PDB file of C-alpha atoms in Angstrom:
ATOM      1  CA  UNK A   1       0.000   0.000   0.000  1.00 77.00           C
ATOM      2  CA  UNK A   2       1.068   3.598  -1.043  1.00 92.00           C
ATOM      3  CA  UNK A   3       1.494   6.235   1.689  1.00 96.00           C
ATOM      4  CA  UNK A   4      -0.820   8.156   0.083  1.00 96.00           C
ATOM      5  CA  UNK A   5      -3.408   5.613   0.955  1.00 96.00           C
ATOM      6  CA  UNK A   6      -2.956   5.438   4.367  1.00 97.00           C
ATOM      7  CA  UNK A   7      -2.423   9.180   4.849  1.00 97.00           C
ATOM      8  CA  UNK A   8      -6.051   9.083   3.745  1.00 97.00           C
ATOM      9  CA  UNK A   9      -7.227   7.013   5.704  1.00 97.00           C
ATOM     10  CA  UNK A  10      -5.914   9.147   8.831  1.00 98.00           C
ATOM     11  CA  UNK A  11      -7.273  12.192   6.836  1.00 97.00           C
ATOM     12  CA  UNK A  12     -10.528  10.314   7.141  1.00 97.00           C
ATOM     13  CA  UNK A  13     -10.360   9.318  10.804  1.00 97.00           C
ATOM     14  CA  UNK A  14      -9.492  12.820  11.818  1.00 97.00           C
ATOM     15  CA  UNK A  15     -12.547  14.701  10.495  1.00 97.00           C
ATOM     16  CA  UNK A  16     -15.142  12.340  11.934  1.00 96.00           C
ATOM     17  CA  UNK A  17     -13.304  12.319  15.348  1.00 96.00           C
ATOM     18  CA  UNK A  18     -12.841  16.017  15.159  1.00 96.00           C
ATOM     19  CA  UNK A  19     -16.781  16.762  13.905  1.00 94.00           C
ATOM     20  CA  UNK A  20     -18.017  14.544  17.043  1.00 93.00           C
ATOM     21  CA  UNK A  21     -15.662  14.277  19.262  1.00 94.00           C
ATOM     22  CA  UNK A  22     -13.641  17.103  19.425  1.00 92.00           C
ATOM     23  CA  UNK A  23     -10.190  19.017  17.785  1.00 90.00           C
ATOM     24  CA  UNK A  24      -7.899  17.064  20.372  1.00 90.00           C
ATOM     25  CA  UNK A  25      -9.119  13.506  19.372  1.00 94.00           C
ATOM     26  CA  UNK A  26      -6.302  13.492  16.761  1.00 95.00           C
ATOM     27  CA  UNK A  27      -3.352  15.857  16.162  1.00 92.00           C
ATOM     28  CA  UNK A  28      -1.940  16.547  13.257  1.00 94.00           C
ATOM     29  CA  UNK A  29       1.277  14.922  11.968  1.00 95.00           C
ATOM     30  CA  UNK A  30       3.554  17.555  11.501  1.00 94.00           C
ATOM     31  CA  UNK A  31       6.500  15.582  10.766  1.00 95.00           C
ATOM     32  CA  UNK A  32       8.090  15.590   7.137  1.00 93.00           C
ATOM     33  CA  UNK A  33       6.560  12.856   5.075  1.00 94.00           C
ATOM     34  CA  UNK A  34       8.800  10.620   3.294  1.00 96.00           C
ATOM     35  CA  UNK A  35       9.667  11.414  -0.383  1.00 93.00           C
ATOM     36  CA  UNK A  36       9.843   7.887  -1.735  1.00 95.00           C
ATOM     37  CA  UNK A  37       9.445   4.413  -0.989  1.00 96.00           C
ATOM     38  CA  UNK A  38      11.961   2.231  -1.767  1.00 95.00           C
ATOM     39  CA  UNK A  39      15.014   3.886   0.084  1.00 96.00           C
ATOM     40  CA  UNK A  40      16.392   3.761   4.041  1.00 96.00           C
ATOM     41  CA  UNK A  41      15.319   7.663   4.524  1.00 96.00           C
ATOM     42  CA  UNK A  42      12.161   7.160   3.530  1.00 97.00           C
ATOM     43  CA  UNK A  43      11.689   3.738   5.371  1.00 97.00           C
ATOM     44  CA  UNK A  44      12.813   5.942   8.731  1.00 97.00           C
ATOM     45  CA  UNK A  45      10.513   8.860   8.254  1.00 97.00           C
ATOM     46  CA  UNK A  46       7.560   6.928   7.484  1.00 97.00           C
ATOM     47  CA  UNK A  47       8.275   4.802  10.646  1.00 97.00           C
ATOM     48  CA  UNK A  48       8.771   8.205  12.604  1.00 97.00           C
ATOM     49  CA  UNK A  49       5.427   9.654  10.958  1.00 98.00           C
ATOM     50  CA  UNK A  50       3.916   6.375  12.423  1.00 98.00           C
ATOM     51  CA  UNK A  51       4.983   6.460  15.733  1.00 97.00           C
ATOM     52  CA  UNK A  52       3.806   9.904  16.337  1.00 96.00           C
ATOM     53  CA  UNK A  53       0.314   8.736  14.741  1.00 97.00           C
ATOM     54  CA  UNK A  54       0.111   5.636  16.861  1.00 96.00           C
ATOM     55  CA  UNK A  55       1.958   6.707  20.096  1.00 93.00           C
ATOM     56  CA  UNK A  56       1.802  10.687  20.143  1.00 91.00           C
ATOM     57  CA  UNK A  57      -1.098  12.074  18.042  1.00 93.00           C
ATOM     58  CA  UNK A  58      -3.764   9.513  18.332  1.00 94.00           C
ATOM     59  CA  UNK A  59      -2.484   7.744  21.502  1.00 91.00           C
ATOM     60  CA  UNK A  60      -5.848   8.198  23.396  1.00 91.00           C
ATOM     61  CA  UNK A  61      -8.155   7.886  20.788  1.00 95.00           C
ATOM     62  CA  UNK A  62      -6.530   4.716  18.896  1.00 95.00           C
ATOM     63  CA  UNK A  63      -5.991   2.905  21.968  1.00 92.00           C
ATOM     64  CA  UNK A  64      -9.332   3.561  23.024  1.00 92.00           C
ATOM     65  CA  UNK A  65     -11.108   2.166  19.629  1.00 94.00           C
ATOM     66  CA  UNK A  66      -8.946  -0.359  19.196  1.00 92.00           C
ATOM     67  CA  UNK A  67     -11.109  -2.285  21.961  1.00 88.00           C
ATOM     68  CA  UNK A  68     -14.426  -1.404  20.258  1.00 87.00           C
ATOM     69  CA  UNK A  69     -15.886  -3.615  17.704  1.00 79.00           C
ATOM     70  CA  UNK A  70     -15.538  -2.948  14.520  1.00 72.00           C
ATOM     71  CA  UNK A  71     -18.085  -2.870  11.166  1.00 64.00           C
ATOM     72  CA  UNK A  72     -17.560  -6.851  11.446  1.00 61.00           C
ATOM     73  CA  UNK A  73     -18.707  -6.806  15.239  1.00 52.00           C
ATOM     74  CA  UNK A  74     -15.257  -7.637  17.294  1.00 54.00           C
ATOM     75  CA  UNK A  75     -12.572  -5.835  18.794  1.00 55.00           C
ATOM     76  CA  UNK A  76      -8.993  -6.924  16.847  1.00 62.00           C
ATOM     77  CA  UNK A  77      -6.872  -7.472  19.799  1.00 64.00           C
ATOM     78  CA  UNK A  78      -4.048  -9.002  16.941  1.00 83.00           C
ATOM     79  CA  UNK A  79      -3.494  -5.035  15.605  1.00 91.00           C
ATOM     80  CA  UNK A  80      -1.639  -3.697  18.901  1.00 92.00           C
ATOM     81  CA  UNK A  81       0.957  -5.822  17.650  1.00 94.00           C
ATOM     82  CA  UNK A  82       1.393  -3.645  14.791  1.00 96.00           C
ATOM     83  CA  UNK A  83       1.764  -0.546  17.777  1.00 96.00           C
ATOM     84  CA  UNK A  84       4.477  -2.527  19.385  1.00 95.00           C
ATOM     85  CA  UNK A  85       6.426  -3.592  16.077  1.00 96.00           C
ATOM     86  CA  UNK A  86       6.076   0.436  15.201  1.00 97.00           C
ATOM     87  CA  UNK A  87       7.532   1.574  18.476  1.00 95.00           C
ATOM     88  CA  UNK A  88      10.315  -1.170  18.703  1.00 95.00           C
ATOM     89  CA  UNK A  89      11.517  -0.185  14.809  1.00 96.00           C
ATOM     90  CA  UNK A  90      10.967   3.615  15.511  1.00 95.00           C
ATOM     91  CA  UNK A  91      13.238   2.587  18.771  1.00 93.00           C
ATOM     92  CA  UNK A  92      15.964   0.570  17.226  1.00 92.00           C
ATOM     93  CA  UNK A  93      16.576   3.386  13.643  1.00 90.00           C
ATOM     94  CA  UNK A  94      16.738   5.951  16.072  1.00 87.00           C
ATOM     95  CA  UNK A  95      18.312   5.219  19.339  1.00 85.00           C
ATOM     96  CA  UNK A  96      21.731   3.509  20.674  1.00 85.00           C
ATOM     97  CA  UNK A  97      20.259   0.697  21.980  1.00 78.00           C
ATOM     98  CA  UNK A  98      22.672  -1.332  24.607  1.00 80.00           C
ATOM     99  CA  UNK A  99      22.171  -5.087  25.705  1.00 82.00           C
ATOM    100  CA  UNK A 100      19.818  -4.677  28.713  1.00 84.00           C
ATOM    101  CA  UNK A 101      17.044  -7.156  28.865  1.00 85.00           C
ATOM    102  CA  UNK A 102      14.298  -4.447  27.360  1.00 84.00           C
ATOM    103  CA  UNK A 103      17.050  -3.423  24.985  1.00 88.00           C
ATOM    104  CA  UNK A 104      17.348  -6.775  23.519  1.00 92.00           C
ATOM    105  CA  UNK A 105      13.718  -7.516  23.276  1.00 92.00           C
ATOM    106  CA  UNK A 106      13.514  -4.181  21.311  1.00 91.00           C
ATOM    107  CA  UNK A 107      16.122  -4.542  18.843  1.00 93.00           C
ATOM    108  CA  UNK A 108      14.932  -8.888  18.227  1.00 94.00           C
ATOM    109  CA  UNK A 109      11.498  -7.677  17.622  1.00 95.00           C
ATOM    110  CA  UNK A 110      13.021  -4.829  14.993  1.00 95.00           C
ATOM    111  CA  UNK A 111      15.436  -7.510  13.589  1.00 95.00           C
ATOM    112  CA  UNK A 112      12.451  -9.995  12.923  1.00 96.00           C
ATOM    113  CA  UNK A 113       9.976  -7.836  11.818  1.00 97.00           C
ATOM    114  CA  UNK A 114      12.651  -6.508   8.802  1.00 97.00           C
ATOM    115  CA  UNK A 115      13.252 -10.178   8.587  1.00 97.00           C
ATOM    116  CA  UNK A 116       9.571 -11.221   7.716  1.00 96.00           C
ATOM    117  CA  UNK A 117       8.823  -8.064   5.342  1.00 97.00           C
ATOM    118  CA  UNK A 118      12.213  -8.277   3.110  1.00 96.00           C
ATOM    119  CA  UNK A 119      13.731 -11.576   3.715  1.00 96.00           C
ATOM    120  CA  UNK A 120      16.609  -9.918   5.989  1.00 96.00           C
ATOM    121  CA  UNK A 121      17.260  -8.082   9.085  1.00 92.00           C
ATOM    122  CA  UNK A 122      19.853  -5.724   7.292  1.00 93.00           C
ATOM    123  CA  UNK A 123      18.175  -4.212   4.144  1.00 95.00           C
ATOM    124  CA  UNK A 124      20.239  -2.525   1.327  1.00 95.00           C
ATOM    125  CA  UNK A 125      18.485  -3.184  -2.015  1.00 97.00           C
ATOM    126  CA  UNK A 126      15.757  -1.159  -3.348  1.00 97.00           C
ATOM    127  CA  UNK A 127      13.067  -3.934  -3.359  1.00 97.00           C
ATOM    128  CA  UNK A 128      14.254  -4.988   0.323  1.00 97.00           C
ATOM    129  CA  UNK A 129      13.245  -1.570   1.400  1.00 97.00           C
ATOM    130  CA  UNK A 130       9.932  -1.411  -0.509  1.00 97.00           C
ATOM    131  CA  UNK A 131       9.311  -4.124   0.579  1.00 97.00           C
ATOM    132  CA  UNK A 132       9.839  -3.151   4.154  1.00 97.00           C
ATOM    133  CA  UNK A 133       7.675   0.720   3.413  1.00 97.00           C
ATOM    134  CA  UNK A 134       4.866  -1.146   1.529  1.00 97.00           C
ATOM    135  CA  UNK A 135       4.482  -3.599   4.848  1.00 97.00           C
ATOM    136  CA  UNK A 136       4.477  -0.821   6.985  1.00 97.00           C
ATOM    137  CA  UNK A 137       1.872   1.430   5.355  1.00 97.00           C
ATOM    138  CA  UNK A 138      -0.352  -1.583   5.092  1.00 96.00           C
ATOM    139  CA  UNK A 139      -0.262  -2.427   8.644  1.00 96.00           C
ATOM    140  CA  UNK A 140      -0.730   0.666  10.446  1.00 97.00           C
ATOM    141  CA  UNK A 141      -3.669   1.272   7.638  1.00 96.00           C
ATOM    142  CA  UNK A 142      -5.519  -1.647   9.395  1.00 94.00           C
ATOM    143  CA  UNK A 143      -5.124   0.175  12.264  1.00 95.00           C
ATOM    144  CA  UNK A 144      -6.867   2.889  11.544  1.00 96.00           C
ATOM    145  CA  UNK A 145      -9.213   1.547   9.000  1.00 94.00           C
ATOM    146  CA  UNK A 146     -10.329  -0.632  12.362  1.00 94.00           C
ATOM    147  CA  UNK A 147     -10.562   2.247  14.590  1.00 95.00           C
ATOM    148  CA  UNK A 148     -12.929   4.203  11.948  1.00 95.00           C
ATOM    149  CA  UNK A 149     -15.096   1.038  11.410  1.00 93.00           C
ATOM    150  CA  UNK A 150     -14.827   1.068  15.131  1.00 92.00           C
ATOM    151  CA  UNK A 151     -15.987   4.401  15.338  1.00 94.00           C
ATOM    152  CA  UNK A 152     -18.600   4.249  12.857  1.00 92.00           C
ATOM    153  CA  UNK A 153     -20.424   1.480  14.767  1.00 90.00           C
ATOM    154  CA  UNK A 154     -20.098   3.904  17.797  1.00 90.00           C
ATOM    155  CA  UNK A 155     -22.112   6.384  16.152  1.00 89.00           C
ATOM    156  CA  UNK A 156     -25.168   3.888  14.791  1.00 88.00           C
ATOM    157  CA  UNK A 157     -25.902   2.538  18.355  1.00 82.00           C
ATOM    158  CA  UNK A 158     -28.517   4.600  19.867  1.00 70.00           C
ATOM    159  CA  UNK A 159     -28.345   3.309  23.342  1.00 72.00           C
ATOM    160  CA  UNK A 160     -24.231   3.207  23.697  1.00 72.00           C
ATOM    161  CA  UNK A 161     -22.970   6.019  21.250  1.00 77.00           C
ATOM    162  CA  UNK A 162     -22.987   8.906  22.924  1.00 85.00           C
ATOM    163  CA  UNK A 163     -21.912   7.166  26.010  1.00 86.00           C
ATOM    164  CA  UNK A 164     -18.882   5.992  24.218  1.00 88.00           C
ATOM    165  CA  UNK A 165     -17.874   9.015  22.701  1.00 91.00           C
ATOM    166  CA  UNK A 166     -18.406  11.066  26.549  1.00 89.00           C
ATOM    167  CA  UNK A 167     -15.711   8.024  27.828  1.00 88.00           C
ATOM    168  CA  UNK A 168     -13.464   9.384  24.686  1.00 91.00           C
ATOM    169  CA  UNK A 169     -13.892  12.971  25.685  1.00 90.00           C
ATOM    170  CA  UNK A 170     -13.110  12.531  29.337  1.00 87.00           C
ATOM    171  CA  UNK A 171      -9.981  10.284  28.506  1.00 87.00           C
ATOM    172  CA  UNK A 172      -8.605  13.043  26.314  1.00 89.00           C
ATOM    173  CA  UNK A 173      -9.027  15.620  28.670  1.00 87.00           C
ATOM    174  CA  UNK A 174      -6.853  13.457  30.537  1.00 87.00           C
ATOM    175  CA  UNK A 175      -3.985  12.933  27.863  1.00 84.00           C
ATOM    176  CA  UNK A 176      -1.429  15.250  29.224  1.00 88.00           C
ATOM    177  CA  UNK A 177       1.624  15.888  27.104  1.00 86.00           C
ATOM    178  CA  UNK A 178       4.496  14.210  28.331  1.00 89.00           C
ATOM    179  CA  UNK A 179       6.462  17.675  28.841  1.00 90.00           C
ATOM    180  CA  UNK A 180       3.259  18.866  31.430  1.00 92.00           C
ATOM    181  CA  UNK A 181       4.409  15.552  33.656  1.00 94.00           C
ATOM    182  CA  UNK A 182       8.404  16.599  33.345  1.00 94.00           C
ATOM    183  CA  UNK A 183       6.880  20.685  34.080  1.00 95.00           C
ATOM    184  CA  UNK A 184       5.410  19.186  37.578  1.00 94.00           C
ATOM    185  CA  UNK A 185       8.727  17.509  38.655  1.00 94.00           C
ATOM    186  CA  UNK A 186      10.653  20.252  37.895  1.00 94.00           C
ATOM    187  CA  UNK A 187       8.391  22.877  40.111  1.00 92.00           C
ATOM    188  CA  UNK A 188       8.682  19.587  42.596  1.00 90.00           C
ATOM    189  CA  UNK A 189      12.276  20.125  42.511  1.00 89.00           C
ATOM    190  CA  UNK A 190      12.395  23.070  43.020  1.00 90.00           C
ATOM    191  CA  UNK A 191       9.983  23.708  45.990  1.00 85.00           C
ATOM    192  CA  UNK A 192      12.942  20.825  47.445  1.00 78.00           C
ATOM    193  CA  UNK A 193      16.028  22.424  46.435  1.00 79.00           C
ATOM    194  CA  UNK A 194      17.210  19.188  44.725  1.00 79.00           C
ATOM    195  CA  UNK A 195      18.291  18.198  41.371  1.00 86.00           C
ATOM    196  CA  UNK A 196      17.303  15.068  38.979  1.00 88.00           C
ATOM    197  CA  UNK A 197      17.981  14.105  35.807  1.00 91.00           C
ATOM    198  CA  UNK A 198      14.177  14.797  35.013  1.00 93.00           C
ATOM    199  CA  UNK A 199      13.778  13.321  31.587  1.00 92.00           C
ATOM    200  CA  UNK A 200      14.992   9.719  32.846  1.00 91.00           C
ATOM    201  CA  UNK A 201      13.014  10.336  35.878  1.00 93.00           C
ATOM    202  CA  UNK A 202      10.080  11.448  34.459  1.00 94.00           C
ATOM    203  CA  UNK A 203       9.952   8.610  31.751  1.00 91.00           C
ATOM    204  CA  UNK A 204      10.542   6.087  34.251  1.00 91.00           C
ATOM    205  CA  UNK A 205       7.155   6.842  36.110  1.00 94.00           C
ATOM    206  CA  UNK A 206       5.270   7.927  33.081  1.00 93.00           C
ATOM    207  CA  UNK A 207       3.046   4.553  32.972  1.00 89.00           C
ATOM    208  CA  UNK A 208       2.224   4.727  36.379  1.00 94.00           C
ATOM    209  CA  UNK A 209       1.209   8.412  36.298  1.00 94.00           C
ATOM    210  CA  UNK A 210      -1.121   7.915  33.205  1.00 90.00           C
ATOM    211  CA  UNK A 211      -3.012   4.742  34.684  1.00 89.00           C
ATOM    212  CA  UNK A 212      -3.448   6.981  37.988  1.00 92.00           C
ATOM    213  CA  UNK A 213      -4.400  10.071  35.982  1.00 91.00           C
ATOM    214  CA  UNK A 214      -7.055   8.200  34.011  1.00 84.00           C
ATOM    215  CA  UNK A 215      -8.285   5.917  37.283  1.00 86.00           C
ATOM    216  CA  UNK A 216      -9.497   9.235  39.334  1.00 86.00           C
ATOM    217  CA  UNK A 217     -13.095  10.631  39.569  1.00 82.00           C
ATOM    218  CA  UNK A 218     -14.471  13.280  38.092  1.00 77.00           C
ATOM    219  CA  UNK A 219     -14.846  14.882  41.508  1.00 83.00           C
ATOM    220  CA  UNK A 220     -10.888  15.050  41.738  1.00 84.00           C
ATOM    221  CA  UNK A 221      -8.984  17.814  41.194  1.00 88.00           C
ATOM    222  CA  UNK A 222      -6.378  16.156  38.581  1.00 89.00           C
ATOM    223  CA  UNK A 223      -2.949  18.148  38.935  1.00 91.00           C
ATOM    224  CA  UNK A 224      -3.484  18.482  42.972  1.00 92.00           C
ATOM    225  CA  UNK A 225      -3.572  15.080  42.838  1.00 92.00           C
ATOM    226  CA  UNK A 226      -0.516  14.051  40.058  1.00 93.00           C
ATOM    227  CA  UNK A 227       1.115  16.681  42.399  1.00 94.00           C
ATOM    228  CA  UNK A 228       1.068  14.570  45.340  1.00 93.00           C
ATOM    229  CA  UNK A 229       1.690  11.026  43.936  1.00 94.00           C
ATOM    230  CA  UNK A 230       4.843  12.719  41.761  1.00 94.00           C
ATOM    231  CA  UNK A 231       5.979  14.551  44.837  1.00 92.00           C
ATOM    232  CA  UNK A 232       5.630  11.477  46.590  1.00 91.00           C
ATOM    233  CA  UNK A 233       8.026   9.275  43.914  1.00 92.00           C
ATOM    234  CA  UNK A 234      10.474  12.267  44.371  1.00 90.00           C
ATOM    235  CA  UNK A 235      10.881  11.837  47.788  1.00 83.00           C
ATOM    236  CA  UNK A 236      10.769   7.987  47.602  1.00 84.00           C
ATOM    237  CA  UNK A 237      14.018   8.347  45.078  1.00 86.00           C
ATOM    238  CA  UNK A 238      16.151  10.874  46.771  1.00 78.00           C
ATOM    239  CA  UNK A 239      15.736   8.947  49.757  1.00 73.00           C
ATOM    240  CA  UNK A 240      17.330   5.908  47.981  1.00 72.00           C
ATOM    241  CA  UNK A 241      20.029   7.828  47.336  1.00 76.00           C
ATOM    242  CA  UNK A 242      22.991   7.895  49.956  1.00 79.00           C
ATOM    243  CA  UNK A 243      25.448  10.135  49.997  1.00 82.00           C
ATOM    244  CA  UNK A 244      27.336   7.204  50.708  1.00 84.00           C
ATOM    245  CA  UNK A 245      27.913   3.639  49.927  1.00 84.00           C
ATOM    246  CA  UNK A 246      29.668   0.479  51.082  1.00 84.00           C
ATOM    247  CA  UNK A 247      32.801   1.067  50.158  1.00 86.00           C
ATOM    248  CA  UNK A 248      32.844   4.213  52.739  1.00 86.00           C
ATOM    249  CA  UNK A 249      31.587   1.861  55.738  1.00 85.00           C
ATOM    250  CA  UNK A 250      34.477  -0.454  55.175  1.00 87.00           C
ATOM    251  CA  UNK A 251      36.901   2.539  55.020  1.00 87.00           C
ATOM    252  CA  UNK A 252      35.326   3.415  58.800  1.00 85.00           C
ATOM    253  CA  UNK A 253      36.814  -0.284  59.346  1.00 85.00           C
ATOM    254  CA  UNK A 254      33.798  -2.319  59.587  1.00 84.00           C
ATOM    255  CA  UNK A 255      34.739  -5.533  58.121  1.00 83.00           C
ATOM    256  CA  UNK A 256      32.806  -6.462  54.922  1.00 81.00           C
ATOM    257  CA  UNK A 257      30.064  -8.700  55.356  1.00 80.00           C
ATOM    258  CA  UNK A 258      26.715  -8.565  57.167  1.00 81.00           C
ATOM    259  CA  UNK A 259      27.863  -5.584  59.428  1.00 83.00           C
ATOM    260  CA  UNK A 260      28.050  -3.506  56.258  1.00 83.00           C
ATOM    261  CA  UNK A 261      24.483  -4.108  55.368  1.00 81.00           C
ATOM    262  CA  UNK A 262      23.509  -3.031  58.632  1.00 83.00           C
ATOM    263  CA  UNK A 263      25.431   0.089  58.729  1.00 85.00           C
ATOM    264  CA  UNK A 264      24.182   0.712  55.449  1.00 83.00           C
ATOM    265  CA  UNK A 265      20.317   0.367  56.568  1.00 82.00           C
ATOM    266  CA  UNK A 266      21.717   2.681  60.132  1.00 84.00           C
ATOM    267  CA  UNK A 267      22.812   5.113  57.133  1.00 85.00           C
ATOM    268  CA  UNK A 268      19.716   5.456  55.132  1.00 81.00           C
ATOM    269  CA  UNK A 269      17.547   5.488  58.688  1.00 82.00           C
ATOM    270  CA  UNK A 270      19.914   8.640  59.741  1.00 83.00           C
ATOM    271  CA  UNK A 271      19.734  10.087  56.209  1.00 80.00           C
ATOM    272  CA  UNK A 272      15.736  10.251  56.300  1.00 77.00           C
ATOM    273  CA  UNK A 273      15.838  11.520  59.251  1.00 78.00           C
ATOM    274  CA  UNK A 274      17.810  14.504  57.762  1.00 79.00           C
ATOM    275  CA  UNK A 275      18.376  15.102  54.243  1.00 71.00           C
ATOM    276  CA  UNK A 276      20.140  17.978  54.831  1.00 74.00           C
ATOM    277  CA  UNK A 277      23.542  15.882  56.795  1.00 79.00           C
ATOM    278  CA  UNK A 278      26.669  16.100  54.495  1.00 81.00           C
ATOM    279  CA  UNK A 279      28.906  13.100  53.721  1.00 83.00           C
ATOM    280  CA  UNK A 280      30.983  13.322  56.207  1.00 87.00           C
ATOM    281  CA  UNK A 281      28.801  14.042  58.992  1.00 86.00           C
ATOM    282  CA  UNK A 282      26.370  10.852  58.202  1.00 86.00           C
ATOM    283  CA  UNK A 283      29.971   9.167  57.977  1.00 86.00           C
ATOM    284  CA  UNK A 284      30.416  10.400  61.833  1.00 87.00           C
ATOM    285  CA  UNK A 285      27.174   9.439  62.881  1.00 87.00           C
ATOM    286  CA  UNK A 286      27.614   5.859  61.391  1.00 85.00           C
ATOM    287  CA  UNK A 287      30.825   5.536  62.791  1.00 83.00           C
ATOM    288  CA  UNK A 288      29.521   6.636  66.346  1.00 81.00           C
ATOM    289  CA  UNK A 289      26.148   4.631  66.164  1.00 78.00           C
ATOM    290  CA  UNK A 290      28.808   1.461  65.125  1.00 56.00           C
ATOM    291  CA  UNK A 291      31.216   1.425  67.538  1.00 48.00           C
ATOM    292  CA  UNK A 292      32.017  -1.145  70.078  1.00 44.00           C
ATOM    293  CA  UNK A 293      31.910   0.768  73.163  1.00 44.00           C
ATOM    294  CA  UNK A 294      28.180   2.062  71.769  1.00 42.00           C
ATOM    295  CA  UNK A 295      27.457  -1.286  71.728  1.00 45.00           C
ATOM    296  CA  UNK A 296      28.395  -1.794  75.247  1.00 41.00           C
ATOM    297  CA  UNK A 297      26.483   1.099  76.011  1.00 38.00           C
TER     298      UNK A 297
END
């Protein structure tokens, strides 16, 4: 399939979810579109302009259709495979992936799904790639052609239509760009005087804080409440952190072993206690709250 058909199609999901649902259902792709179809560049910005469609744009509204039935009157639980072979390609073209477990997986799913499409995980011909674009289109086009036959049957049922589309409205007034979550820890930090790498930290949490954002009431006040479960993780990470470790309890001269794992736990008790003790005056304390003659005592 062309990707001028399955621009199209998105074309055609957008206005209905815009005319009854509203102008946040599903952004705009504002990405460059790829100039060809049987070359790596265009391979990579079509599975860019993908990602953003299936993970960015229409993250809410997608996900949410993708568990309606369709015109044919079931929900295709197969197509969120296609979302997970578009994130782990989008992934592995454009990051330096290492050999941690989830790095692996990401990169083996990549390296199979260029297998199947062009008969190799390394393409370099022009057919391989073609191939590999043609693939793509047509899978992320059954996607959305779902979701708009989804969609469709929303809109013919008289007693759970409007119902359904309410549930889509609330859900999007709940999709928070990712930069709003990183803008909270940040003010978080601040109000703390601490520091934190804040993309990492923020991206860390980010599934946790979208399943609690969408699981309150309407009753709640949303950011008050994101406010206090991301202040909370804040405080639950920089009190993981020691200023020490146990190399510095066996240069006091406890012997390594199960003594260091207790002066380590004596260390973290002290440090939460007060955040505010430098390094060498939670090194005191440990020392003092260790020695023998304190035991005695």
């Amino acid at each position: 399939m062309p990707f001028l058909s399955l621009n199209s199609e998105v074309s055609a999901l957008r206005r209905s979810l815009h005319l009854y649902v509203g102008p946040n259902a599903l952004d705009e792709i504002r990405l460059r579109p790829p100039a060809s179809n049987d070359d790596e560049a265009s391979f990579l910005r079509l599975t860019n302009w993908c990602y953003v469609l299936l993970h960015e744009a229409g993250r809410t509204s997608i996900d949410y259709l993708l568990n309606l039935p369709s015109n044919e009157g079931r929900a295709d639980r197969n197509l969120r495979e296609v979302l997970t072979s578009v994130h782990s390609l989008r992934t592995y073209c454009v990051h330096n992936l290492g050999i941690t477990d989830r790095e692996m997986q990401l990169s083996l799913r990549a390296h199979n799904w260029l297998r199947e499409k062009s008969g190799t995980d390394s393409p370099k011909l022009e057919h391989q790639w073609k191939d590999c674009f043609e693939s793509l289109c047509t899978e992320v086009s059954e996607v959305v052609i779902h979701c708009h036959g989804a969609f469709d049957t929303v809109l013919k049922s008289h007693t759970d239509g409007e119902g359904a589309i309410e549930d889509l409205r609330k859900r999007l007034d709940r999709n928070w760009p990712t930069e709003k979550f990183g803008i909270l820890v940040k003010e978080i930090l601040t109000l703390l005087d601490q520091d934190l790498n804040v993309p990492v930290f923020r991206d860390r949490h980010l599934k946790k804080w979208r399943r609690y954002l969408n699981d309150l009431s309407e009753k709640d006040d949303l950011e008050t409440k994101m406010i206090r479960l991301i202040e909370r993780d804040v405080l639950n990470h920089l009190d993981e952190i020691l200023p020490i470790d146990g190399r510095d309890i066996i240069a006091l001269g406890i012997p390594q072993g199960p003594d260091v794992g207790i002066a380590l736990r004596k260390a973290r008790e002290l440090h939460m206690q007060n955040r505010d003790l430098s390094r060498e005056e939670l090194m005191d304390l440990v020392r003092k709250s260790n020695l023998p003659e304190n035991d005695e005592k």
